[in-house]
Amino acid sequence: MTLASWLSRRLLALLPISALLLLLVPAAAYAVSVSGTVTDPLGRPIAGAIVALVHDGQVLKDVRTGDDGSYLIVSAHSGRFYVLASGHSFRQLATQSFYAGTLDNVQQNIVLEPEWVRQAVVVTATGAPEPQAQAPGSVTGIGATQFQNRSTLIDTLRQVPGLEIVQTGERGGETSLFILGGNSTANRVVLDGVPIEDVGGRFDFANLATTGLSDVEVYRGANSVLYGSDAAAGVVSLTTPRGSTQFPSLLYEGSAGNYDTYNNQVQLGGMMNKLDYYGGFSSLNTQNSIPNDGYHDVTSVANVGWSLSARTEVRITAHNSDSATGVPSGNSGYSFYGIANDGKQLDQDSYGTGAITHTLTDKLHGVVRYGLVRKREESEQWYPAGNLIAGNYYGNPVTVTGANGYSVTGQALLNYGTSSGTVYPWQLALDSNRDDLFAQMDYLHGPHLDVIAGFRYDNERGVEKEPVYTFREGLARGNYDYQAQLGGEFKSRFFYTAAGNVEKNGLFGTVGTPHAGASWYLVRPGRGIHGTKIDFNFARGYQEPTIDQQFGSLYAFLESNGGQAAVSKYGVTPIGAELSRTYNGGFEQSLFSQRVTLRGTYFHNEFGNQIEPVPASLVPTLLPNLTSAQQQQLLSFLNNNYAYELDLNSMSWRAQGIESQVDYGLGRNVYLRAGYTWLQAAVEHSFESTECTVTGTTRPCTNPNFPGIPIGNYAPLVGARPFRRPPHTAFASAIYTGKRWSGVLDTAYASRADDSTYLGGDDVTGGNTLLLPNRNLDYSYTKLDLGVTYQLKPSMSFYTQLDNLTSNQHISPIGYPSLPFNFQTGMRITIRVHK
């Protein structure tokens, strides 16, 4: 017998046995295995936790974790899954859905939250998901339930310690965010990991709809290591929802309210095998309470994810907002004029992301993400509203009283006349575009060491143009950003982060920043008063100039117009990076078996080389070789080109204080939060103070009706507080969730703040009689809001949102009346298309 014949007979004999084995173990051959560990927020394993694997809305299998918190679930199914986990004294948690095919091994590590205290998994502190209890910085997570009845995030952000929201006017008015004494441009705003603020950091929260947002994180402190330029004071991270049901789910929401306010919203989401999808659309229209102050916003959102395998996912998101608002107040507040200007501002903001995430091994993860930002702002005015006086148009006679008790009476300049060269109608357009490429690798060596390395390239372009005057300026910046970070923990008690960043900016060159933080649990959380943590955080940050600031560089203007003497005299430098340095250290204490959490943080921040505006009326005096007629001609040229100010890096201030918060889980239905922030900020250097001291002129520094009181027009003087940053802010919130009724009661408080009327040189004689002393110029306010929802049945609910219950008119800065008591009432309908 040949060898070939012998092998053939043996194989034929084994065929029946092989077939029998295939029949007996088909499930094992084509199984999906899901494994991982279940831990508490400190990383300690939870033994005996119940873990269930859910597929197509059905629980396939549930197991209990072992002593080390590990679990393993094997299933013969494939497709989309998610994991449910719960444990004694811990709240039930559902993971994000994931795809798994035959023979796939999927790792799902789960962090359970305490039953009473609400702690989230956050990413802004370290760039990788981690429990909030381990984060070394001040981070607050905001869930969708906290802004469920609201069309924007403005009032929800008032419920975060250390933040001050400033909205200039009523709904749709430009809204800025100040974090722990920093500028409103010093905050990085990221959507699905992509920076979306204007070039230079300016971001208007008034046009950010809650449609298409699932949760928000706010990080207080510089974090330029992970987020680069513009993260000099803090980071606001926004996330787009994903489809989460095995069938299409359609949600319609419609409401109406006073001031001709109408809001409609449609959302659709679901999952199908390897695909998950979400789409949202909303339309908001209102007339507000001031003439010519109508506002509308249309927002569209899409999020589509495709799992190439259990380890690789491709995701594309898109957001678009088209808004238009009246500008009845001109360059300052409506109350300064008593007459509505005939202007409008239009904004079109488009954001897009494309990301590939891949798990190379259980310890090595990577992401490559492309971000697109296209922002266009256009201001329009059809005719010069106001009273014609000496060739220019002024408001009606008004009396303006500040919170400090000082008052002025007069008529303020509203529009320049055609005799000075201004042409009507006019348009001013500002484009801000960004293409962002980001790559990151995360290697988890073990609990003691997690290594993150990343690279970002930003291509930024900006254009400012005025067709009437054939005026157009453009810029382009290419920024390269390299980052590395180490982190880890020891014995589930000590957690640390150490990181560094180097960016080569297309405008101001190379800059590097460090970041370090640590948290140490003196006593781990448990029963009674157990749970004492202390933490420390240090970082440096930097901020690039906005498009306006780069185009309006005082240095460039003086250098090209014979002002070298002023450059030398005042130390004027080319426009460059603003710098920050932040320290904070604090404690966290749990009480009553983690039903109550107390937090307190001391912060000490320094903001240097900050960009300061110099009013156009002052610029001609810096060119002493010009005659009076030539100086007036130069001033008219600047005003007609909307260069109402020029800019330079000349200001610095420090900001220190205490940020505190208490959370109380009162049963399973009531959750209470309250916070208080004390901010002590003082300007250490400003050009406006230097100019007043060196030249001896009083024109930009005083009002003749208040002799002896120095006044900063465009900027605060040395020793004063930065504008619009009140020393005392507080909030309180009560959240009730029942079977049918739910509600949120919010209150926010801010003390008086320093500010300016910005009307220097704007009275009928070109003088300063409309300036008011800066100290405590803005009024204090208390804002009270109530939202109530009634669930009639699972597919239908009714809600009412009542805002500004006391009709407080001083929530906005001086000159800008706030929207009085307003309400919206509506209904939600959910339609689910089952298989």
XYZ file of C-alpha atoms in Angstrom, residues 214-454:
241
model
C -26.150 64.630 24.101
C -23.875 65.931 26.857
C -21.496 68.759 27.711
C -18.284 68.940 29.736
C -16.741 72.094 31.146
C -13.087 72.036 32.238
C -11.838 75.008 34.278
C -8.150 75.736 33.861
C -5.632 75.985 31.042
C -5.258 72.817 28.962
C -3.262 73.868 25.916
C -1.296 70.622 26.207
C -4.220 68.617 24.839
C -6.172 71.288 22.974
C -3.555 73.764 21.791
C -4.234 77.433 21.251
C -7.386 79.019 22.719
C -7.480 76.652 25.733
C -5.884 79.319 27.948
C -8.673 79.471 30.552
C -10.858 76.417 29.970
C -12.449 73.907 27.619
C -16.085 73.291 26.712
C -16.586 69.881 25.109
C -19.791 69.033 23.205
C -20.905 65.603 22.012
C -23.353 64.629 19.249
C -25.911 61.891 20.065
C -25.746 58.449 18.460
C -28.572 56.188 17.425
C -29.199 53.735 20.273
C -32.356 51.739 19.471
C -32.578 48.581 17.349
C -35.393 50.208 15.396
C -35.949 53.730 13.991
C -37.104 56.165 16.698
C -38.665 59.486 15.717
C -39.071 62.330 18.225
C -41.076 65.464 17.438
C -41.133 68.450 19.755
C -43.107 71.644 19.266
C -43.635 74.631 21.553
C -44.915 78.188 21.528
C -44.532 81.106 23.915
C -44.839 84.833 24.420
C -43.039 87.357 22.208
C -44.178 85.321 19.180
C -41.775 82.527 20.051
C -42.087 79.220 18.192
C -39.782 76.230 18.366
C -40.007 72.985 16.390
C -37.643 70.046 16.547
C -37.439 66.633 14.884
C -34.926 63.897 15.745
C -34.491 60.454 14.199
C -32.119 57.731 15.359
C -31.518 54.008 15.398
C -29.166 51.125 14.676
C -29.027 48.486 11.977
C -26.349 45.797 12.136
C -23.030 47.615 11.591
C -24.697 51.008 11.171
C -25.904 53.541 13.746
C -27.468 56.826 12.690
C -28.874 60.049 14.125
C -30.392 63.141 12.528
C -31.810 66.297 14.068
C -33.488 69.460 12.837
C -34.823 72.466 14.748
C -36.223 75.902 13.995
C -36.537 78.711 16.552
C -38.255 82.040 15.883
C -38.919 84.942 18.263
C -39.531 88.682 18.115
C -38.139 89.497 21.601
C -39.431 92.579 23.430
C -37.334 95.315 21.738
C -38.171 96.738 18.285
C -36.063 95.422 15.397
C -34.754 92.591 17.590
C -36.286 89.531 15.940
C -34.244 86.340 15.963
C -34.416 83.009 14.182
C -32.126 79.999 14.028
C -32.311 76.815 11.948
C -30.055 73.936 13.013
C -29.393 70.628 11.247
C -27.346 67.736 12.670
C -26.296 64.282 11.440
C -24.196 61.518 12.985
C -23.495 58.241 11.146
C -21.242 55.468 12.402
C -20.136 52.301 10.592
C -18.329 49.456 12.333
C -15.938 47.835 9.904
C -15.317 45.247 12.627
C -15.526 44.971 16.381
C -12.201 46.836 16.578
C -12.577 49.481 13.864
C -15.215 52.180 13.509
C -15.695 55.024 11.052
C -17.841 57.982 12.115
C -19.001 61.122 10.312
C -20.840 64.026 11.949
C -22.166 67.306 10.564
C -23.711 70.380 12.193
C -25.074 73.478 10.468
C -26.662 76.579 11.959
C -28.195 79.487 10.019
C -29.269 82.396 12.196
C -30.255 86.028 11.874
C -30.840 88.584 14.606
C -31.710 92.245 14.726
C -29.113 94.615 16.123
C -31.212 97.374 17.673
C -28.416 98.646 19.902
C -25.694 99.580 17.430
C -22.248 99.297 18.986
C -23.480 99.578 22.588
C -26.620 98.922 24.609
C -30.131 99.799 23.478
C -30.730 101.790 26.680
C -27.951 104.216 25.696
C -29.946 105.379 22.663
C -33.668 104.941 23.339
C -34.150 104.240 19.651
C -33.772 101.040 17.639
C -31.068 100.873 14.996
C -31.961 99.352 11.624
C -29.408 96.575 11.397
C -29.116 92.809 11.217
C -26.454 90.197 11.823
C -26.440 86.877 9.984
C -24.359 83.836 10.959
C -23.803 80.603 9.089
C -21.808 78.038 11.056
C -20.965 74.626 9.589
C -18.974 71.927 11.390
C -17.984 68.477 10.193
C -15.905 65.587 11.511
C -14.645 62.337 10.081
C -12.935 59.886 12.428
C -11.492 56.392 12.367
C -10.946 54.663 15.711
C -9.094 51.375 15.906
C -8.193 49.009 18.739
C -4.900 47.403 17.820
C -4.770 45.393 21.048
C -6.610 45.511 24.346
C -3.929 47.955 25.514
C -3.307 50.022 22.384
C -5.941 52.300 20.834
C -5.700 54.881 18.088
C -7.814 57.572 16.467
C -7.384 59.725 13.375
C -9.829 62.591 13.029
C -10.422 65.313 10.455
C -12.392 68.403 11.395
C -13.929 71.070 9.183
C -15.145 74.486 10.368
C -16.743 77.063 8.089
C -18.080 80.202 9.773
C -19.436 83.299 8.088
C -20.685 86.382 9.930
C -22.310 89.258 8.061
C -23.492 92.571 9.497
C -25.904 94.713 7.511
C -27.395 98.180 7.892
C -29.806 99.794 5.430
C -30.035 103.404 6.639
C -28.578 105.570 9.445
C -31.177 105.497 12.221
C -31.105 108.333 14.762
C -31.366 112.119 15.040
C -29.222 114.092 12.606
C -27.002 116.463 14.576
C -23.953 118.194 13.061
C -23.646 115.620 10.280
C -23.948 112.447 12.432
C -26.884 110.502 13.837
C -27.497 110.365 17.581
C -29.953 108.556 19.815
C -32.748 110.155 21.791
C -31.941 112.028 25.003
C -31.586 109.408 27.748
C -30.468 109.160 31.355
C -28.339 106.148 32.189
C -27.749 105.114 35.811
C -25.145 102.572 36.827
C -25.343 100.119 39.681
C -22.757 102.303 41.456
C -25.281 105.169 41.691
C -23.646 107.458 39.117
C -25.759 108.666 36.194
C -25.306 110.599 32.959
C -27.749 112.311 30.606
C -27.262 113.045 26.937
C -27.444 111.735 23.382
C -25.006 109.079 22.191
C -23.546 108.702 18.701
C -25.461 105.898 16.940
C -24.372 106.167 13.286
C -21.879 108.244 11.311
C -23.349 110.519 8.669
C -22.750 110.356 4.952
C -20.908 113.679 5.086
C -18.085 111.922 6.993
C -17.736 109.388 4.190
C -19.988 106.587 5.459
C -22.057 104.899 2.744
C -25.490 103.282 3.302
C -26.569 100.577 2.952
C -23.407 98.661 3.903
C -22.309 95.125 4.681
C -19.360 93.826 6.682
C -18.466 90.135 6.290
C -16.100 88.046 8.387
C -15.124 84.518 7.340
C -13.350 82.121 9.698
C -12.371 78.708 8.314
C -10.413 75.843 9.784
C -9.301 72.384 8.636
C -8.024 70.275 11.509
C -6.189 66.944 11.296
C -5.600 65.091 14.563
C -4.031 61.728 15.410
C -3.630 60.107 18.824
C -2.346 56.835 20.246
C -3.211 55.609 23.735
C -1.143 52.794 25.268
C -2.216 51.346 28.616
C 0.847 49.607 30.020
C -0.941 48.814 33.267
C -2.771 50.633 36.035
C 0.376 52.600 36.890
C 1.127 53.947 33.416
C -1.016 55.164 30.533
C 0.831 56.866 27.662
C -0.874 59.208 25.203
C 0.856 60.813 22.229
C -0.802 63.039 19.672
